[in-house]
Amino acid sequence: MLKLFNSSKDKTNNAIAKAVKSLTQHGISETEQENFIAFLQSEDNRSLYHTNPRLIADRLKLSERDTLKLLVASLKEGIVTLNWDIQCPVCQGVDFAATQLCDLRTLHVCPVCFHKHESDADRQVRVTFSIDERLRSLPKEADDPAFRNHVDAQYGVVSGHRLLTLQMFRELFPRETIPPNESLLIRQVTILFTDLAGSTALYSQQGDSQAYSLVNQHFNLLFEIVDQHNGAVIKTIGDAIMATFTSPDDGLKAAIAMQARMQSFNQSIQSSEHQLILKIGVHAGPCISVNLNDRNDYFGTTVNTAARVQGLSQGNDIVFTASLRNQAQAIESIKHYISEQSSVNLKGLSEPIVVFRMKANHKI
Ligand SMILES: [Zn+2]
């Protein structure tokens, strides 16, 4: 009997090890894989059921971003399943009904107290992961709400909004969206728009293929910086990108890093005719996440304002709003570089808003 038990356990352990090795193709390092294998093979059952990603981050000694990347790659390879768990703001009960974004609705009715509330992707919708039952089936005792509450209290939770703002999630699951005509409330998002100044002239001077190559290189740089700052590129529009961040500081630091990188990029191409002049606008506020053309997109006044603020940028500068300034701690360290403050009327907004402009030639 003992022998039989061992062989079944060996089989499970081998299957886990084999499955995790497939993560190499997603850029997950050997060490991360070894640690993850040990975690999946030996952790208490309760730690593998609707697991808070921050518990895994702690066990694997990884950042939250790297842990989410590991988990999203594992989701792709069928190692874990993803849960969009919805917590009721009244009775605090957690509904496990959503395993895909298309299971979420604008309004959610708590199955316990029947309270109807908005699907708030910052506060009510959180993400957890469970080991795929094809790899290791969990006994009933794995479902232990007291244990999960204890973990959440210790680490805090990872919001649905955070996963929506992970570049790798958007890339590996581009069709994962909420249903058409439904929306998720985003309480606080930082939106960054860029554009290239004088790109029409660039195309006519350099020719289409040379200009396209430069524009593409600039896209690659910007995508990398957005990812490094915990953000996601939502879309490109011509030569422009729209990116979102859950933290105002991340959005602002990404903007500064972009301008710094563009300066070194321009130096590397060593031709004044080839210079790419980047314009950036950043704004923060609430919006809704919607399904637009089968992709997750963002919608609302905050998005429109961010786009208009980018229009105020003259190139080699960053324009951001007072609402971002009020929330970003990073502002303290850069306030000496703010060269201009003005109150502007933007098309479509009834009230003037205060914007700040800073030059691009410094780091924080
Ligand atoms: Zn409830």
CSV table of C-alpha atoms and ligand atoms in Angstrom, one decimal:
chain,number,residue,atom,x,y,z
A,1,MET,CA,0.0,0.0,0.0
A,2,LEU,CA,2.8,2.3,1.0
A,3,LYS,CA,4.6,1.5,-2.3
A,4,LEU,CA,1.4,2.4,-4.2
A,5,PHE,CA,1.1,5.7,-2.4
A,6,ASN,CA,4.7,6.6,-3.2
A,7,SER,CA,4.4,5.8,-6.8
A,8,SER,CA,1.3,7.9,-7.1
A,9,LYS,CA,3.1,10.8,-5.4
A,10,ASP,CA,6.1,10.3,-7.6
A,11,LYS,CA,3.9,10.5,-10.7
A,12,THR,CA,2.4,13.8,-9.5
A,13,ASN,CA,5.8,15.2,-8.7
A,14,ASN,CA,7.2,14.2,-12.1
A,15,ALA,CA,4.2,15.7,-13.9
A,16,ILE,CA,4.6,18.9,-12.0
A,17,ALA,CA,8.4,19.1,-12.8
A,18,LYS,CA,7.8,18.3,-16.4
A,19,ALA,CA,5.0,20.9,-16.8
A,20,VAL,CA,7.1,23.7,-15.0
A,21,LYS,CA,10.0,23.0,-17.3
A,22,SER,CA,7.9,24.2,-20.2
A,23,LEU,CA,8.1,27.7,-18.7
A,24,THR,CA,11.5,28.2,-20.2
A,25,GLN,CA,9.9,29.4,-23.5
A,26,HIS,CA,8.3,32.2,-21.5
A,27,GLY,CA,11.6,33.5,-20.1
A,28,ILE,CA,11.2,32.0,-16.6
A,29,SER,CA,14.6,31.2,-15.2
A,30,GLU,CA,15.9,27.8,-14.1
A,31,THR,CA,16.0,29.0,-10.4
A,32,GLU,CA,12.5,30.3,-10.5
A,33,GLN,CA,11.4,27.0,-12.1
A,34,GLU,CA,13.2,24.9,-9.4
A,35,ASN,CA,11.6,27.0,-6.6
A,36,PHE,CA,8.2,26.8,-8.2
A,37,ILE,CA,8.4,23.0,-8.6
A,38,ALA,CA,9.3,22.7,-4.9
A,39,PHE,CA,6.4,24.9,-4.0
A,40,LEU,CA,3.9,23.0,-6.0
A,41,GLN,CA,5.2,19.6,-4.9
A,42,SER,CA,5.5,20.2,-1.2
A,43,GLU,CA,3.2,23.1,-0.1
A,44,ASP,CA,0.3,22.5,2.1
A,45,ASN,CA,-2.9,21.8,0.1
A,46,ARG,CA,-4.5,25.0,1.4
A,47,SER,CA,-1.7,27.1,-0.2
A,48,LEU,CA,-2.5,25.7,-3.7
A,49,TYR,CA,-6.2,26.6,-3.7
A,50,HIS,CA,-7.3,30.1,-4.7
A,51,THR,CA,-3.8,31.2,-3.7
A,52,ASN,CA,-3.0,34.8,-3.1
A,53,PRO,CA,-0.1,35.5,-5.5
A,54,ARG,CA,1.6,37.5,-2.8
A,55,LEU,CA,2.0,34.3,-0.7
A,56,ILE,CA,3.7,32.7,-3.7
A,57,ALA,CA,5.9,35.8,-4.1
A,58,ASP,CA,6.9,35.5,-0.5
A,59,ARG,CA,7.7,31.7,-0.7
A,60,LEU,CA,9.6,32.1,-4.0
A,61,LYS,CA,11.3,35.3,-2.9
A,62,LEU,CA,10.2,37.1,-6.1
A,63,SER,CA,8.7,40.6,-6.8
A,64,GLU,CA,5.0,40.7,-7.3
A,65,ARG,CA,5.6,41.5,-11.0
A,66,ASP,CA,7.8,38.5,-11.5
A,67,THR,CA,5.4,36.3,-9.6
A,68,LEU,CA,2.5,37.4,-11.8
A,69,LYS,CA,4.6,36.7,-14.9
A,70,LEU,CA,5.4,33.2,-13.6
A,71,LEU,CA,1.8,32.6,-12.9
A,72,VAL,CA,0.4,33.9,-16.2
A,73,ALA,CA,3.0,31.8,-18.0
A,74,SER,CA,1.9,28.8,-15.9
A,75,LEU,CA,-1.7,29.6,-16.8
A,76,LYS,CA,-0.8,29.4,-20.4
A,77,GLU,CA,0.8,26.0,-19.9
A,78,GLY,CA,-2.0,24.5,-18.0
A,79,ILE,CA,-0.1,24.4,-14.6
A,80,VAL,CA,-2.5,26.7,-12.7
A,81,THR,CA,-6.0,28.0,-13.2
A,82,LEU,CA,-6.9,31.6,-12.7
A,83,ASN,CA,-9.8,32.9,-10.5
A,84,TRP,CA,-11.3,36.3,-10.6
A,85,ASP,CA,-12.7,36.2,-7.0
A,86,ILE,CA,-15.2,38.9,-6.1
A,87,GLN,CA,-15.5,40.1,-2.5
A,88,CYS,CA,-18.8,41.5,-1.3
A,89,PRO,CA,-18.3,44.9,0.3
A,90,VAL,CA,-21.2,44.3,2.8
A,91,CYS,CA,-20.7,40.7,4.1
A,92,GLN,CA,-17.1,40.4,3.0
A,93,GLY,CA,-17.9,36.9,1.5
A,94,VAL,CA,-15.9,35.9,-1.5
A,95,ASP,CA,-17.7,34.6,-4.6
A,96,PHE,CA,-15.6,32.1,-6.6
A,97,ALA,CA,-17.9,32.1,-9.6
A,98,ALA,CA,-15.6,33.8,-12.2
A,99,THR,CA,-12.8,31.9,-13.8
A,100,GLN,CA,-12.6,34.0,-16.9
A,101,LEU,CA,-13.1,37.7,-17.5
A,102,CYS,CA,-16.1,37.0,-19.6
A,103,ASP,CA,-17.8,35.7,-16.4
A,104,LEU,CA,-17.7,39.2,-14.9
A,105,ARG,CA,-20.6,41.7,-15.2
A,106,THR,CA,-20.9,45.4,-14.5
A,107,LEU,CA,-23.0,44.7,-11.4
A,108,HIS,CA,-22.5,41.7,-9.2
A,109,VAL,CA,-25.0,40.2,-6.8
A,110,CYS,CA,-23.5,38.6,-3.7
A,111,PRO,CA,-24.7,34.9,-3.5
A,112,VAL,CA,-24.8,35.1,0.3
A,113,CYS,CA,-26.4,38.5,1.3
A,114,PHE,CA,-27.8,39.4,-2.2
A,115,HIS,CA,-26.2,42.8,-2.0
A,116,LYS,CA,-25.8,44.3,-5.5
A,117,HIS,CA,-22.6,46.2,-6.2
A,118,GLU,CA,-20.4,47.4,-9.0
A,119,SER,CA,-17.6,45.1,-10.1
A,120,ASP,CA,-14.8,47.3,-8.8
A,121,ALA,CA,-11.6,46.0,-10.3
A,122,ASP,CA,-9.5,47.8,-7.7
A,123,ARG,CA,-11.4,46.9,-4.5
A,124,GLN,CA,-13.8,44.0,-5.1
A,125,VAL,CA,-12.3,41.9,-7.8
A,126,ARG,CA,-9.0,40.2,-6.9
A,127,VAL,CA,-7.0,37.4,-8.6
A,128,THR,CA,-6.0,34.1,-7.1
A,129,PHE,CA,-4.5,31.0,-8.7
A,130,SER,CA,-5.1,27.3,-8.0
A,131,ILE,CA,-3.0,24.3,-9.1
A,132,ASP,CA,-4.6,22.7,-12.1
A,133,GLU,CA,-6.3,19.5,-10.9
A,134,ARG,CA,-4.9,17.5,-13.7
A,135,LEU,CA,-1.5,18.0,-12.1
A,136,ARG,CA,-2.4,17.6,-8.4
A,137,SER,CA,-5.9,17.0,-7.2
A,138,LEU,CA,-6.7,18.7,-3.9
A,139,PRO,CA,-8.8,17.3,-1.1
A,140,LYS,CA,-11.8,19.1,0.2
A,141,GLU,CA,-9.8,20.5,3.1
A,142,ALA,CA,-7.8,22.7,0.7
A,143,ASP,CA,-10.8,25.0,0.7
A,144,ASP,CA,-10.1,26.8,4.0
A,145,PRO,CA,-11.6,30.4,4.2
A,146,ALA,CA,-10.0,31.1,7.6
A,147,PHE,CA,-6.5,30.3,6.2
A,148,ARG,CA,-7.1,32.5,3.1
A,149,ASN,CA,-8.3,35.4,5.3
A,150,HIS,CA,-5.2,35.0,7.4
A,151,VAL,CA,-3.0,35.2,4.3
A,152,ASP,CA,-4.9,38.2,2.9
A,153,ALA,CA,-4.6,40.0,6.2
A,154,GLN,CA,-0.8,39.3,6.2
A,155,TYR,CA,0.0,40.2,2.6
A,156,GLY,CA,-2.9,42.2,1.1
A,157,VAL,CA,-4.5,41.0,-2.1
A,158,VAL,CA,-3.7,41.4,-5.8
A,159,SER,CA,-6.5,43.3,-7.5
A,160,GLY,CA,-8.1,42.4,-10.8
A,161,HIS,CA,-6.9,45.8,-12.1
A,162,ARG,CA,-3.3,44.8,-11.4
A,163,LEU,CA,-3.5,41.7,-13.6
A,164,LEU,CA,-5.2,43.7,-16.4
A,165,THR,CA,-2.1,46.0,-16.2
A,166,LEU,CA,0.4,43.2,-16.7
A,167,GLN,CA,1.8,43.3,-20.2
A,168,MET,CA,2.4,39.6,-20.3
A,169,PHE,CA,-1.2,38.8,-19.5
A,170,ARG,CA,-2.4,41.0,-22.4
A,171,GLU,CA,0.1,39.4,-24.8
A,172,LEU,CA,-0.6,35.8,-23.8
A,173,PHE,CA,-4.4,36.2,-23.5
A,174,PRO,CA,-5.3,38.9,-26.0
A,175,ARG,CA,-8.9,37.7,-26.3
A,176,GLU,CA,-9.5,37.5,-22.6
A,177,THR,CA,-12.1,40.2,-22.1
A,178,ILE,CA,-15.2,41.1,-20.3
A,179,PRO,CA,-18.4,40.7,-22.3
A,180,PRO,CA,-19.6,43.4,-24.7
A,181,ASN,CA,-21.8,46.0,-23.1
A,182,GLU,CA,-20.4,45.2,-19.6
A,183,SER,CA,-17.8,47.2,-17.8
A,184,LEU,CA,-15.5,47.0,-14.8
A,185,LEU,CA,-15.1,50.0,-12.5
A,186,ILE,CA,-11.4,51.1,-12.2
A,187,ARG,CA,-11.2,53.5,-9.3
A,188,GLN,CA,-7.7,54.7,-10.0
A,189,VAL,CA,-5.7,54.4,-13.1
A,190,THR,CA,-2.7,56.3,-14.4
A,191,ILE,CA,-2.9,56.8,-18.2
A,192,LEU,CA,0.1,57.8,-20.3
A,193,PHE,CA,-0.1,58.8,-23.9
A,194,THR,CA,2.9,59.3,-26.2
A,195,ASP,CA,3.2,60.6,-29.7
A,196,LEU,CA,6.1,61.5,-32.1
A,197,ALA,CA,6.4,65.1,-33.0
A,198,GLY,CA,6.8,65.8,-36.7
A,199,SER,CA,6.4,62.2,-37.8
A,200,THR,CA,4.9,63.2,-41.2
A,201,ALA,CA,8.2,65.0,-42.0
A,202,LEU,CA,10.2,62.0,-40.7
A,203,TYR,CA,8.4,59.7,-43.2
A,204,SER,CA,8.8,62.1,-46.1
A,205,GLN,CA,12.5,62.8,-45.4
A,206,GLN,CA,13.6,59.3,-44.5
A,207,GLY,CA,11.3,57.3,-46.8
A,208,ASP,CA,8.7,54.9,-45.5
A,209,SER,CA,10.9,51.9,-44.8
A,210,GLN,CA,13.7,53.8,-42.9
A,211,ALA,CA,11.1,55.8,-40.9
A,212,TYR,CA,9.1,52.7,-40.2
A,213,SER,CA,12.2,51.0,-38.8
A,214,LEU,CA,13.0,53.9,-36.5
A,215,VAL,CA,9.4,54.1,-35.3
A,216,ASN,CA,9.4,50.4,-34.6
A,217,GLN,CA,12.6,50.6,-32.6
A,218,HIS,CA,11.0,53.4,-30.6
A,219,PHE,CA,7.9,51.2,-30.0
A,220,ASN,CA,10.2,48.4,-28.7
A,221,LEU,CA,11.9,50.8,-26.3
A,222,LEU,CA,8.6,52.2,-25.0
A,223,PHE,CA,7.0,48.7,-24.6
A,224,GLU,CA,10.0,47.6,-22.5
A,225,ILE,CA,9.9,50.6,-20.3
A,226,VAL,CA,6.2,50.3,-19.7
A,227,ASP,CA,6.7,46.6,-18.7
A,228,GLN,CA,9.6,47.5,-16.4
A,229,HIS,CA,7.4,50.0,-14.6
A,230,ASN,CA,4.5,47.5,-14.0
A,231,GLY,CA,2.4,48.9,-16.7
A,232,ALA,CA,0.7,47.6,-19.9
A,233,VAL,CA,0.5,49.1,-23.4
A,234,ILE,CA,-3.2,49.1,-24.1
A,235,LYS,CA,-2.9,50.0,-27.8
A,236,THR,CA,-0.8,51.8,-30.4
A,237,ILE,CA,-2.5,54.5,-32.5
A,238,GLY,CA,-0.4,55.4,-35.5
A,239,ASP,CA,3.0,56.4,-33.9
A,240,ALA,CA,1.4,56.9,-30.5
A,241,ILE,CA,0.9,54.5,-27.6
A,242,MET,CA,-1.6,54.4,-24.7
A,243,ALA,CA,-0.3,52.7,-21.6
A,244,THR,CA,-1.8,52.3,-18.1
A,245,PHE,CA,-0.4,51.9,-14.6
A,246,THR,CA,-2.0,51.1,-11.3
A,247,SER,CA,0.4,53.5,-9.5
A,248,PRO,CA,0.8,57.2,-10.4
A,249,ASP,CA,4.5,56.9,-9.4
A,250,ASP,CA,5.1,54.1,-11.9
A,251,GLY,CA,3.4,56.1,-14.7
A,252,LEU,CA,5.5,59.2,-14.0
A,253,LYS,CA,8.8,57.3,-13.6
A,254,ALA,CA,8.0,55.5,-16.9
A,255,ALA,CA,7.5,58.8,-18.6
A,256,ILE,CA,10.9,60.1,-17.3
A,257,ALA,CA,12.6,56.8,-18.3
A,258,MET,CA,11.1,57.1,-21.8
A,259,GLN,CA,12.5,60.6,-22.4
A,260,ALA,CA,15.9,59.5,-21.1
A,261,ARG,CA,15.9,56.5,-23.3
A,262,MET,CA,14.9,58.5,-26.4
A,263,GLN,CA,17.8,60.9,-25.8
A,264,SER,CA,20.3,58.0,-25.8
A,265,PHE,CA,18.5,56.5,-28.8
A,266,ASN,CA,18.8,59.7,-30.7
A,267,GLN,CA,22.5,59.9,-29.7
A,268,SER,CA,23.0,56.4,-31.0
A,269,ILE,CA,21.7,57.1,-34.4
A,270,GLN,CA,24.0,60.2,-34.6
A,271,SER,CA,22.1,62.1,-37.2
A,272,SER,CA,20.1,65.3,-36.6
A,273,GLU,CA,17.8,64.4,-39.4
A,274,HIS,CA,16.8,61.1,-37.8
A,275,GLN,CA,16.0,62.5,-34.3
A,276,LEU,CA,12.8,61.2,-32.8
A,277,ILE,CA,11.0,63.8,-30.7
A,278,LEU,CA,8.7,62.2,-28.1
A,279,LYS,CA,5.7,63.9,-26.6
A,280,ILE,CA,4.2,62.6,-23.4
A,281,GLY,CA,1.1,63.3,-21.3
A,282,VAL,CA,0.1,61.6,-18.1
A,283,HIS,CA,-3.1,61.9,-16.1
A,284,ALA,CA,-4.7,59.8,-13.3
A,285,GLY,CA,-8.3,59.2,-12.3
A,286,PRO,CA,-11.2,56.8,-12.4
A,287,CYS,CA,-12.5,55.1,-15.6
A,288,ILE,CA,-14.1,51.9,-16.8
A,289,SER,CA,-12.6,48.9,-18.4
A,290,VAL,CA,-14.6,47.7,-21.4
A,291,ASN,CA,-14.4,45.4,-24.4
A,292,LEU,CA,-13.6,47.3,-27.5
A,293,ASN,CA,-12.9,45.4,-30.7
A,294,ASP,CA,-12.4,42.2,-28.7
A,295,ARG,CA,-9.7,43.8,-26.6
A,296,ASN,CA,-9.7,45.1,-23.1
A,297,ASP,CA,-9.7,48.9,-23.3
A,298,TYR,CA,-10.3,51.8,-21.1
A,299,PHE,CA,-13.0,54.4,-21.4
A,300,GLY,CA,-14.1,57.7,-19.9
A,301,THR,CA,-13.2,61.3,-19.1
A,302,THR,CA,-9.9,60.3,-17.5
A,303,VAL,CA,-8.8,58.6,-20.8
A,304,ASN,CA,-9.9,61.6,-22.9
A,305,THR,CA,-8.2,64.0,-20.6
A,306,ALA,CA,-4.9,62.1,-20.7
A,307,ALA,CA,-5.0,62.1,-24.6
A,308,ARG,CA,-5.6,65.9,-24.6
A,309,VAL,CA,-2.8,66.5,-22.1
A,310,GLN,CA,-0.5,64.6,-24.4
A,311,GLY,CA,-1.5,67.2,-27.0
A,312,LEU,CA,-0.1,69.9,-24.8
A,313,SER,CA,3.4,68.3,-24.9
A,314,GLN,CA,5.8,70.1,-27.2
A,315,GLY,CA,8.3,67.2,-27.4
A,316,ASN,CA,11.3,66.3,-25.1
A,317,ASP,CA,9.0,67.2,-22.2
A,318,ILE,CA,6.4,65.6,-20.0
A,319,VAL,CA,3.1,67.2,-19.3
A,320,PHE,CA,1.0,65.9,-16.3
A,321,THR,CA,-2.0,67.0,-14.4
A,322,ALA,CA,-2.6,68.3,-10.9
A,323,SER,CA,-4.6,65.2,-10.2
A,324,LEU,CA,-1.5,63.0,-10.9
A,325,ARG,CA,0.7,65.4,-9.0
A,326,ASN,CA,-1.5,65.1,-5.9
A,327,GLN,CA,-1.1,61.4,-5.8
A,328,ALA,CA,2.4,60.7,-7.0
A,329,GLN,CA,5.0,60.5,-4.2
A,330,ALA,CA,7.8,60.7,-6.9
A,331,ILE,CA,6.8,64.3,-7.4
A,332,GLU,CA,8.7,65.4,-4.3
A,333,SER,CA,12.0,64.4,-5.8
A,334,ILE,CA,11.4,66.1,-9.2
A,335,LYS,CA,9.5,69.2,-8.2
A,336,HIS,CA,12.6,71.4,-8.9
A,337,TYR,CA,12.5,70.3,-12.5
A,338,ILE,CA,8.9,71.4,-13.1
A,339,SER,CA,9.4,74.4,-15.4
A,340,GLU,CA,5.8,75.5,-16.0
A,341,GLN,CA,2.4,75.4,-14.4
A,342,SER,CA,-0.7,76.5,-16.1
A,343,SER,CA,-4.5,76.3,-16.1
A,344,VAL,CA,-5.8,75.1,-19.4
A,345,ASN,CA,-9.2,74.6,-21.0
A,346,LEU,CA,-9.3,71.2,-22.8
A,347,LYS,CA,-11.8,70.4,-25.4
A,348,GLY,CA,-14.7,68.4,-24.0
A,349,LEU,CA,-14.0,69.4,-20.4
A,350,SER,CA,-16.3,71.9,-18.7
A,351,GLU,CA,-13.7,73.1,-16.1
A,352,PRO,CA,-10.1,74.2,-16.7
A,353,ILE,CA,-7.5,71.9,-15.3
A,354,VAL,CA,-4.0,72.6,-13.9
A,355,VAL,CA,-1.1,71.0,-15.8
A,356,PHE,CA,2.6,70.9,-15.2
A,357,ARG,CA,5.4,70.7,-17.7
A,358,MET,CA,8.8,69.3,-17.0
A,359,LYS,CA,11.9,69.0,-19.2
A,360,ALA,CA,13.2,65.6,-20.0
A,361,ASN,CA,16.9,65.9,-19.2
A,362,HIS,CA,17.2,64.4,-15.7
A,363,LYS,CA,16.6,61.2,-13.8
A,364,ILE,CA,14.9,60.4,-10.5
B,1,ZN,ZN,-22.6,39.8,0.6
